[in-house]
Short mmCIF file of C-alpha atoms in Angstrom, two decimals:
data_model
loop_
_atom_site.label_atom_id
_atom_site.label_comp_id
_atom_site.label_asym_id
_atom_site.label_seq_id
_atom_site.Cartn_x
_atom_site.Cartn_y
_atom_site.Cartn_z
CA MET M 1 -26.40 88.60 -107.40
CA THR M 2 -25.81 86.54 -104.29
CA THR M 3 -22.36 85.41 -105.38
CA ALA M 4 -18.97 86.81 -104.29
CA THR M 5 -17.82 90.16 -105.64
CA ARG M 6 -14.90 88.49 -107.48
CA VAL M 7 -15.27 85.40 -109.64
CA TYR M 8 -12.55 83.54 -111.54
CA LEU M 9 -13.95 82.56 -114.90
CA ALA M 10 -11.90 79.52 -115.97
CA ARG M 11 -13.64 77.38 -113.34
CA LEU M 12 -17.07 78.24 -114.71
CA GLY M 13 -16.55 76.12 -117.82
CA GLY M 14 -18.76 73.02 -117.58
CA LEU M 15 -20.65 74.07 -114.43
CA PRO M 16 -24.34 73.10 -114.45
CA VAL M 17 -26.94 75.87 -114.67
CA PHE M 18 -30.18 75.57 -112.66
CA ASP M 19 -33.44 77.50 -112.83
CA PRO M 20 -35.13 78.88 -109.66
CA ASN M 21 -36.91 75.54 -109.10
CA GLY M 22 -33.64 73.63 -109.08
CA ASP M 23 -34.23 72.05 -112.48
CA PRO M 24 -31.16 71.72 -114.71
CA VAL M 25 -31.00 74.09 -117.70
CA GLY M 26 -27.65 73.29 -119.25
CA ARG M 27 -23.92 73.80 -118.74
CA VAL M 28 -21.68 76.84 -119.00
CA ARG M 29 -19.50 76.87 -122.10
CA ASP M 30 -18.13 80.41 -122.09
CA VAL M 31 -18.31 83.91 -120.64
CA VAL M 32 -19.23 86.91 -122.83
CA ALA M 33 -17.62 90.33 -122.29
CA ARG M 34 -18.28 93.52 -124.22
CA LEU M 35 -15.31 95.53 -125.45
CA ARG M 36 -15.22 99.19 -124.47
CA THR M 37 -12.57 101.88 -124.83
CA SER M 38 -8.87 101.10 -124.51
CA VAL M 39 -8.82 102.64 -121.01
CA ARG M 40 -11.76 100.65 -119.68
CA PRO M 41 -11.64 96.87 -119.23
CA PRO M 42 -14.39 94.86 -120.95
CA GLN M 43 -17.71 94.47 -119.16
CA VAL M 44 -19.09 90.97 -118.62
CA VAL M 45 -22.61 90.78 -120.04
CA GLY M 46 -23.50 87.10 -119.72
CA LEU M 47 -22.72 83.43 -120.12
CA VAL M 48 -22.98 81.02 -123.01
CA ALA M 49 -24.77 77.85 -121.93
CA GLU M 50 -25.32 74.62 -123.83
CA VAL M 51 -28.86 73.34 -123.35
CA PRO M 52 -29.93 69.68 -123.79
CA VAL M 53 -30.79 70.12 -127.50
CA ARG M 54 -27.07 70.88 -128.03
CA ARG M 55 -27.86 74.49 -128.73
CA ARG M 56 -25.72 77.24 -127.23
CA ILE M 57 -27.76 80.18 -125.89
CA PHE M 58 -27.02 83.48 -124.19
CA LEU M 59 -27.77 83.98 -120.48
CA PRO M 60 -27.69 87.69 -119.51
CA ILE M 61 -25.65 88.41 -116.39
CA SER M 62 -28.67 90.24 -114.96
CA ARG M 63 -30.63 86.97 -114.92
CA ILE M 64 -27.98 85.15 -112.87
CA THR M 65 -28.57 85.27 -109.11
CA GLY M 66 -25.80 83.01 -107.86
CA ILE M 67 -22.43 81.51 -108.79
CA ASP M 68 -20.76 79.06 -106.45
CA THR M 69 -18.13 76.34 -106.69
CA ASP M 70 -20.36 73.75 -108.34
CA SER M 71 -23.28 75.51 -110.08
CA VAL M 72 -24.81 78.65 -111.55
CA LEU M 73 -28.32 79.68 -110.48
CA LEU M 74 -30.75 81.64 -112.66
CA GLY M 75 -33.36 84.00 -111.25
CA THR M 76 -35.88 83.13 -113.97
CA GLY M 77 -37.19 80.05 -115.69
CA THR M 78 -37.85 81.95 -118.91
CA LEU M 79 -35.05 81.54 -121.44
CA ASN M 80 -34.43 82.90 -124.90
CA LEU M 81 -33.56 79.77 -126.87
CA ARG M 82 -32.25 81.66 -129.88
CA ARG M 83 -28.85 80.31 -130.85
CA PHE M 84 -26.02 82.43 -129.47
CA GLU M 85 -24.14 84.45 -132.06
CA LYS M 86 -21.07 86.41 -131.02
CA ARG M 87 -21.19 90.08 -131.91
CA ALA M 88 -18.28 92.06 -133.30
CA SER M 89 -17.91 94.03 -130.06
CA GLU M 90 -17.84 90.93 -127.82
CA LEU M 91 -15.10 88.71 -126.45
CA LEU M 92 -15.41 85.04 -125.43
CA ILE M 93 -13.20 84.71 -122.37
CA LEU M 94 -12.63 80.94 -122.21
CA ARG M 95 -12.18 80.42 -125.93
CA GLU M 96 -10.22 83.55 -126.81
CA LEU M 97 -8.20 84.50 -123.72
CA LEU M 98 -7.18 81.33 -121.87
CA GLY M 99 -3.78 80.22 -123.12
CA ARG M 100 -3.13 83.52 -124.93
CA PRO M 101 0.51 84.69 -124.94
CA VAL M 102 0.76 88.17 -123.40
CA THR M 103 3.31 90.68 -122.18
CA ILE M 104 3.40 92.01 -118.62
CA ALA M 105 4.06 95.75 -118.27
CA PRO M 106 6.21 97.56 -117.44
CA GLU M 107 9.04 95.01 -117.42
CA GLY M 108 7.95 93.36 -120.70
CA ARG M 109 7.98 89.77 -119.42
CA HIS M 110 6.32 87.15 -121.63
CA ALA M 111 3.56 85.10 -120.01
CA VAL M 112 0.50 82.97 -120.79
CA VAL M 113 -3.03 83.62 -119.53
CA VAL M 114 -4.29 80.93 -117.13
CA ASP M 115 -7.42 82.60 -115.71
CA VAL M 116 -9.32 85.89 -115.73
CA ALA M 117 -11.30 87.39 -112.83
CA MET M 118 -14.35 89.62 -112.95
CA ASP M 119 -15.26 92.05 -110.17
CA ALA M 120 -18.66 93.55 -109.36
CA ASN M 121 -19.13 97.24 -108.63
CA ARG M 122 -21.84 98.85 -106.47
CA LEU M 123 -24.19 99.03 -109.45
CA GLY M 124 -24.02 95.31 -110.00
CA GLU M 125 -21.93 95.58 -113.18
CA TRP M 126 -19.19 93.00 -113.71
CA THR M 127 -15.87 94.06 -115.23
CA LEU M 128 -12.75 92.06 -116.09
CA SER M 129 -10.25 93.11 -113.45
CA ARG M 130 -7.43 90.61 -112.84
CA VAL M 131 -5.48 88.16 -114.97
CA ALA M 132 -3.73 85.04 -113.66
CA VAL M 133 -0.64 84.25 -115.73
CA ARG M 134 2.29 81.88 -115.73
CA ASP M 135 5.75 82.77 -116.97
CA GLN M 136 6.17 81.54 -120.52
CA THR M 137 9.82 80.66 -119.97
CA ILE M 138 9.13 78.04 -117.24
CA ARG M 139 6.35 76.17 -119.02
CA LEU M 140 8.16 72.81 -118.57
CA ALA M 141 9.19 73.34 -114.96
CA ARG M 142 8.00 70.83 -112.37
CA ARG M 143 6.35 73.55 -110.28
CA ILE M 144 4.58 76.26 -112.24
CA HIS M 145 4.57 79.69 -110.63
CA LEU M 146 1.32 81.65 -111.09
CA GLU M 147 0.85 85.34 -110.43
CA GLN M 148 -2.04 87.78 -110.62
CA VAL M 149 -1.76 91.11 -112.37
CA ASP M 150 -4.17 93.93 -113.06
CA TRP M 151 -5.98 93.82 -116.37
CA ASP M 152 -4.46 97.17 -117.33
CA ASP M 153 -0.92 95.81 -116.85
CA VAL M 154 -1.31 93.07 -119.47
CA ARG M 155 -0.57 93.75 -123.13
CA GLY M 156 -1.86 91.60 -125.96
CA LEU M 157 -5.18 90.52 -124.45
CA ILE M 158 -7.14 92.25 -127.21
CA PRO M 159 -5.45 92.60 -130.61
CA GLN M 160 -5.98 96.14 -131.89
CA SER M 161 -6.29 95.28 -135.56
CA GLY M 162 -8.80 93.82 -137.91
CA ALA M 163 -12.14 92.76 -136.45
CA HIS M 164 -11.16 93.56 -132.85
CA ALA M 165 -10.23 97.14 -133.74
CA THR M 166 -13.56 97.58 -135.46
CA ALA M 167 -15.31 95.99 -132.48
CA THR M 168 -13.59 98.37 -130.08
CA MET M 169 -14.59 101.32 -132.24
CA LEU M 170 -18.20 100.08 -132.28
CA ALA M 171 -18.26 99.83 -128.51
CA MET M 172 -16.92 103.36 -128.21
CA LEU M 173 -19.59 104.75 -130.55
CA GLU M 174 -22.52 102.66 -129.38
CA LYS M 175 -24.24 105.28 -127.21
CA MET M 176 -23.77 108.25 -129.52
CA ARG M 177 -26.62 110.02 -131.25
CA PRO M 178 -26.84 109.26 -135.00
CA ALA M 179 -25.67 112.77 -135.94
CA ASP M 180 -22.66 112.56 -133.60
CA LEU M 181 -21.84 109.07 -134.84
CA ALA M 182 -22.01 110.35 -138.42
CA ASN M 183 -19.50 113.07 -137.50
CA ALA M 184 -17.20 110.50 -135.90
CA LEU M 185 -17.37 108.27 -139.00
CA GLN M 186 -16.30 111.18 -141.19
CA ASP M 187 -13.10 111.44 -139.14
CA LEU M 188 -12.11 107.83 -139.89
CA PRO M 189 -10.06 106.62 -142.86
CA ASP M 190 -12.28 105.40 -145.69
CA THR M 191 -11.57 101.72 -145.16
CA ARG M 192 -12.18 101.82 -141.39
CA ARG M 193 -15.30 103.96 -141.82
CA ASN M 194 -16.79 101.38 -144.20
CA GLU M 195 -15.87 98.53 -141.84
CA VAL M 196 -17.52 100.22 -138.87
CA ALA M 197 -20.60 101.18 -140.89
CA ALA M 198 -21.00 97.63 -142.21
CA ALA M 199 -20.80 96.26 -138.64
CA LEU M 200 -23.70 98.42 -137.42
CA ASP M 201 -27.12 96.80 -137.32
CA ASP M 202 -29.55 97.76 -140.08
CA GLU M 203 -31.65 100.21 -138.06
CA ARG M 204 -28.63 101.99 -136.59
CA LEU M 205 -26.90 102.27 -139.96
CA ALA M 206 -30.09 103.61 -141.55
CA ASP M 207 -30.27 106.37 -138.91
CA VAL M 208 -26.60 107.27 -139.39
CA LEU M 209 -26.77 107.37 -143.20
CA GLY M 210 -29.46 110.03 -142.99
CA GLU M 211 -26.95 112.27 -141.16
CA LEU M 212 -24.03 111.83 -143.58
CA PRO M 213 -23.12 113.85 -146.67
CA GLU M 214 -24.39 112.33 -149.90
CA HIS M 215 -20.99 111.15 -151.15
CA ASP M 216 -20.33 109.28 -147.88
CA GLN M 217 -23.79 107.70 -148.06
CA VAL M 218 -23.12 106.50 -151.59
CA GLU M 219 -19.70 105.10 -150.73
CA ILE M 220 -20.96 103.17 -147.71
CA VAL M 221 -24.01 101.77 -149.50
CA SER M 222 -21.93 100.83 -152.54
CA ALA M 223 -19.59 98.81 -150.33
CA LEU M 224 -22.48 96.69 -149.00
CA ASP M 225 -23.88 93.67 -150.80
CA ARG M 226 -27.03 94.52 -152.73
CA GLU M 227 -29.41 92.58 -150.48
CA ARG M 228 -28.20 94.33 -147.35
CA ALA M 229 -28.19 97.72 -149.05
CA ALA M 230 -31.87 97.18 -149.93
CA HIS M 231 -32.65 96.28 -146.29
CA ILE M 232 -30.93 99.47 -145.12
CA LEU M 233 -33.03 101.54 -147.52
CA GLU M 234 -36.17 99.87 -146.14
CA GLU M 235 -35.17 100.97 -142.63
CA MET M 236 -34.57 104.58 -143.68
CA ASP M 237 -37.28 107.22 -143.78
CA PRO M 238 -38.67 107.24 -147.33
CA ASP M 239 -37.52 110.80 -147.98
CA ASP M 240 -33.96 109.99 -146.85
CA ALA M 241 -33.96 106.81 -148.94
CA ALA M 242 -35.17 108.77 -151.96
CA ASP M 243 -32.42 111.38 -151.49
CA LEU M 244 -29.77 108.65 -151.28
CA LEU M 245 -31.04 106.79 -154.34
CA ALA M 246 -31.10 110.03 -156.31
CA GLU M 247 -27.30 110.14 -155.97
CA LEU M 248 -26.91 106.72 -157.63
CA PRO M 249 -26.91 105.93 -161.35
CA PRO M 250 -30.40 104.95 -162.65
CA PRO M 251 -29.51 101.24 -163.14
CA GLU M 252 -28.43 100.97 -159.48
CA GLN M 253 -31.55 102.83 -158.36
CA GLU M 254 -33.79 100.31 -160.10
CA GLU M 255 -31.78 97.34 -158.87
CA LEU M 256 -32.10 98.40 -155.25
CA LEU M 257 -35.77 99.40 -155.56
CA ASP M 258 -36.54 96.00 -157.07
CA LEU M 259 -34.81 94.28 -154.15
CA MET M 260 -36.84 96.24 -151.59
CA GLU M 261 -40.21 95.05 -150.37
CA PRO M 262 -42.90 96.56 -152.62
CA GLY M 263 -44.62 98.24 -149.68
CA GLU M 264 -41.33 99.95 -148.76
CA ALA M 265 -40.25 100.76 -152.31
CA ASP M 266 -43.52 102.34 -153.51
CA PRO M 267 -43.37 105.45 -151.26
CA VAL M 268 -39.74 105.98 -152.27
CA ARG M 269 -40.62 105.77 -155.96
CA GLN M 270 -43.40 108.31 -155.45
CA LEU M 271 -41.06 110.77 -153.75
CA MET M 272 -38.44 110.39 -156.48
CA ALA M 273 -41.04 111.38 -159.09
CA TYR M 274 -41.35 114.94 -157.75
CA GLY M 275 -39.22 117.77 -159.08
CA GLU M 276 -36.11 118.88 -157.21
CA GLY M 277 -36.63 121.86 -154.95
CA THR M 278 -40.33 121.20 -154.37
CA ALA M 279 -42.30 120.21 -151.28
CA GLY M 280 -42.96 116.79 -152.81
CA ALA M 281 -39.26 116.09 -153.21
CA VAL M 282 -38.38 116.74 -149.55
CA MET M 283 -41.54 115.72 -147.68
CA THR M 284 -41.98 112.54 -145.68
CA SER M 285 -44.69 110.18 -146.85
CA GLU M 286 -45.16 108.73 -143.34
CA PRO M 287 -46.56 111.42 -141.02
CA VAL M 288 -48.97 110.52 -138.22
CA ILE M 289 -52.33 109.91 -139.91
CA MET M 290 -55.56 108.96 -138.13
CA PRO M 291 -59.28 108.76 -139.06
CA PRO M 292 -61.80 111.34 -137.80
CA ASP M 293 -63.51 108.81 -135.52
CA ALA M 294 -60.29 108.09 -133.57
CA THR M 295 -60.22 109.47 -130.04
CA VAL M 296 -57.89 111.98 -128.45
CA ALA M 297 -56.57 109.20 -126.20
CA GLU M 298 -55.66 107.09 -129.26
CA ALA M 299 -53.93 110.05 -130.88
CA LEU M 300 -51.88 110.77 -127.74
CA ALA M 301 -50.82 107.14 -127.56
CA ARG M 302 -49.75 107.27 -131.19
CA ILE M 303 -47.57 110.37 -130.90
CA ARG M 304 -45.89 108.96 -127.79
CA GLU M 305 -44.28 106.21 -129.87
CA PRO M 306 -40.51 106.64 -129.35
CA GLU M 307 -39.50 106.11 -132.98
CA LEU M 308 -41.30 109.29 -134.06
CA SER M 309 -39.20 112.42 -134.40
CA PRO M 310 -40.35 115.50 -132.42
CA ALA M 311 -41.38 117.30 -135.61
CA ILE M 312 -43.50 114.37 -136.82
CA ALA M 313 -45.05 113.82 -133.37
CA ALA M 314 -46.08 117.47 -133.00
CA GLN M 315 -49.37 116.94 -134.84
CA VAL M 316 -51.83 114.35 -136.14
CA PHE M 317 -53.19 114.65 -139.67
CA VAL M 318 -56.82 113.59 -139.97
CA THR M 319 -58.08 112.05 -143.23
CA ARG M 320 -60.66 109.70 -144.64
CA GLY M 321 -59.48 106.18 -145.41
CA PRO M 322 -57.19 104.77 -146.54
CA MET M 323 -54.72 105.84 -143.90
CA ALA M 324 -51.56 105.24 -145.97
CA THR M 325 -50.45 107.97 -148.38
CA PRO M 326 -52.03 108.89 -150.70
CA THR M 327 -54.92 108.86 -148.24
CA GLY M 328 -58.57 109.61 -148.61
CA LYS M 329 -59.72 113.22 -148.38
CA TYR M 330 -57.64 115.42 -146.11
CA LEU M 331 -59.77 116.89 -143.28
CA GLY M 332 -57.32 118.85 -141.16
CA VAL M 333 -54.69 118.68 -138.44
CA VAL M 334 -54.77 118.40 -134.65
CA PHE M 335 -51.73 119.82 -132.86
CA PHE M 336 -50.47 117.99 -129.79
CA GLN M 337 -51.18 120.96 -127.48
CA ARG M 338 -54.84 120.79 -128.50
CA LEU M 339 -54.80 117.06 -127.76
CA LEU M 340 -53.57 117.80 -124.24
CA ARG M 341 -56.46 120.21 -123.63
CA GLU M 342 -59.26 117.92 -124.84
CA PRO M 343 -61.05 115.10 -122.99
CA PRO M 344 -59.51 111.71 -123.87
CA SER M 345 -62.82 110.38 -125.20
CA ARG M 346 -63.41 113.19 -127.69
CA ILE M 347 -63.09 112.24 -131.37
CA LEU M 348 -60.55 113.93 -133.61
CA GLY M 349 -63.12 114.97 -136.18
CA GLY M 350 -64.51 117.44 -133.65
CA VAL M 351 -61.22 119.18 -132.91
CA VAL M 352 -59.44 119.41 -136.28
CA ASP M 353 -57.90 122.67 -137.41
CA ASN M 354 -58.38 123.30 -141.16
CA ASP M 355 -58.01 127.06 -141.47
CA ILE M 356 -54.43 126.85 -142.83
CA ALA M 357 -54.35 125.84 -146.50
CA PRO M 358 -52.14 122.80 -147.14
CA LEU M 359 -49.21 122.78 -149.53
CA SER M 360 -49.17 121.16 -152.95
CA PRO M 361 -46.36 118.79 -154.00
CA GLU M 362 -45.19 121.41 -156.51
CA SER M 363 -44.84 124.17 -153.90
CA ALA M 364 -41.35 125.71 -154.04
CA LEU M 365 -39.21 125.44 -150.94
CA SER M 366 -39.13 129.22 -150.64
CA GLU M 367 -42.92 129.21 -150.35
CA VAL M 368 -42.81 126.36 -147.83
CA THR M 369 -40.31 128.26 -145.68
CA ARG M 370 -42.39 131.43 -145.80
CA ARG M 371 -45.63 129.64 -144.89
CA MET M 372 -44.09 127.72 -141.98
CA ALA M 373 -42.49 130.87 -140.61
CA THR M 374 -45.72 132.84 -140.97
CA TYR M 375 -47.76 130.35 -138.96
CA ASP M 376 -44.98 129.18 -136.57
CA LEU M 377 -45.38 125.55 -137.64
CA VAL M 378 -42.99 122.64 -137.38
CA ALA M 379 -44.82 120.63 -140.08
CA MET M 380 -47.33 121.24 -142.85
CA PRO M 381 -49.55 118.85 -144.83
CA VAL M 382 -48.99 118.27 -148.55
CA VAL M 383 -52.08 117.32 -150.60
CA ASP M 384 -52.60 116.50 -154.27
CA GLU M 385 -55.25 117.82 -156.68
CA GLN M 386 -57.81 115.35 -155.30
CA GLN M 387 -57.24 116.73 -151.78
CA ARG M 388 -55.56 113.50 -150.70
CA LEU M 389 -52.77 113.74 -148.16
CA VAL M 390 -49.57 112.61 -149.87
CA GLY M 391 -47.13 113.59 -147.13
CA ALA M 392 -45.95 116.27 -144.75
CA ILE M 393 -42.96 118.56 -144.83
CA THR M 394 -41.24 119.23 -141.52
CA VAL M 395 -38.97 121.98 -140.30
CA ASP M 396 -35.96 119.65 -140.34
CA ASP M 397 -36.67 118.87 -144.01
CA VAL M 398 -36.73 122.60 -144.75
CA LEU M 399 -33.50 123.25 -142.85
CA ASP M 400 -31.75 120.29 -144.47
CA HIS M 401 -32.49 121.61 -147.94
CA SER M 402 -32.07 125.32 -147.16
CA LEU M 403 -28.53 125.03 -145.79
CA PRO M 404 -25.56 124.81 -148.19
CA ARG M 405 -25.31 121.43 -149.86
CA ASP M 406 -22.08 120.61 -148.02
CA TRP M 407 -23.28 121.62 -144.54
CA ARG M 408 -22.81 118.08 -143.23
CA GLU M 409 -19.14 118.11 -144.22
CA ARG M 410 -16.62 118.59 -141.44
CA GLU M 411 -12.91 119.20 -141.33
CA THR M 412 -10.79 116.18 -140.54
CA GLY M 413 -9.84 116.11 -136.86
CA PRO M 414 -10.33 114.17 -133.65
CA ALA M 415 -13.75 112.54 -133.33
CA GLN M 416 -16.01 114.63 -131.13
CA GLY M 417 -17.93 113.10 -128.26
CA VAL M 418 -16.42 109.60 -128.52
CA THR M 419 -16.83 108.01 -125.13
CA GLY M 420 -16.92 104.46 -123.90
CA GLY M 421 -20.57 103.51 -124.03
CA ASP M 422 -21.94 100.50 -122.23
CA GLY M 423 -24.76 99.85 -124.76
CA GLY M 424 -25.30 96.23 -125.56
CA ARG M 425 -27.07 92.98 -126.11
CA GLU M 426 -30.79 93.04 -125.37
CA THR M 427 -31.37 91.31 -122.07
CA ALA M 428 -35.09 91.71 -121.44
#
């Protein structure tokens, strides 16, 4: 940004916003900061601007190239016109802080917030740093005395209860891996755990549920409204969704399956039909599947997709159409190391490996474990009597079901790995 390294935010209210060509975009209505841990002041992530259609939109701080006394300048003419919606982990400075009664430490004086300053660091991040206050006891005096204090010396800026406490917790957990976040949630009281879980977005909550013990999964899902619970199940891997539903009473299972999109519910129903302790019951129905006329280059592009787990991305299963399970005839597998050794233009049908017999859905887990260990595999295909690929069982599936049932449980204690993440609103 080409602005000063310290900006007082109260004066930004109402300033016009211009694009790089000097054309007016709208006017500033507020400043958005993201809550972090209690020892780190909130980070400013953008502005709220009102555009001519009387819609309030979000302007990321990274898109702002200048702030001066009479205007704000954007570095791009491309705007996201989606209506601004405040997130649980965010704070609106002008609306929520100006005029707030606070206490100044360490003397405990009562004051009122008049302005808040943000400072930029060497990385270009803006953090709330200073607070301008007036003494609450001289509000009616002819001359009002203002003073500036450090953000850390002001108490009462962010209430630590209710929604703000949940928001602070979310900000602290935002950068954690799903398994670590699941561990942290287990350390929370039941009510707070459910509040934090409900505040996560659907995709994040789906990932975390797959890492929790079954009873915690059930309690969290049961606390959600039915529509949202169905959306969460749609975001989960089918095998994880099937495991969760299996813990619910049959009427609730059917209710949630009926609320899910048919294309998402059908694979889950199929997995739930297999007997407990079999390959079919623990496999995923969504491995990487490609036709024999696909090229090595296409296969490499497919397994590079970031949402795939390492075990799933370690191989491509080759089948006749259709490509969704149950597929056409299973032809074989191509491991990613083989893909790296082949010319990009070569077709998969010419490099498939089919000398390891696939599993059947009724294969016992003990057999699955023995076969995977024998051939040093991280995943194996599962085919039905018609030689159609119905899924794949991965090493993490085997481990999950080979360990004691309560292996995800942990003793109550301080949350491990909780740090103040910066995470945040999408800005690109």
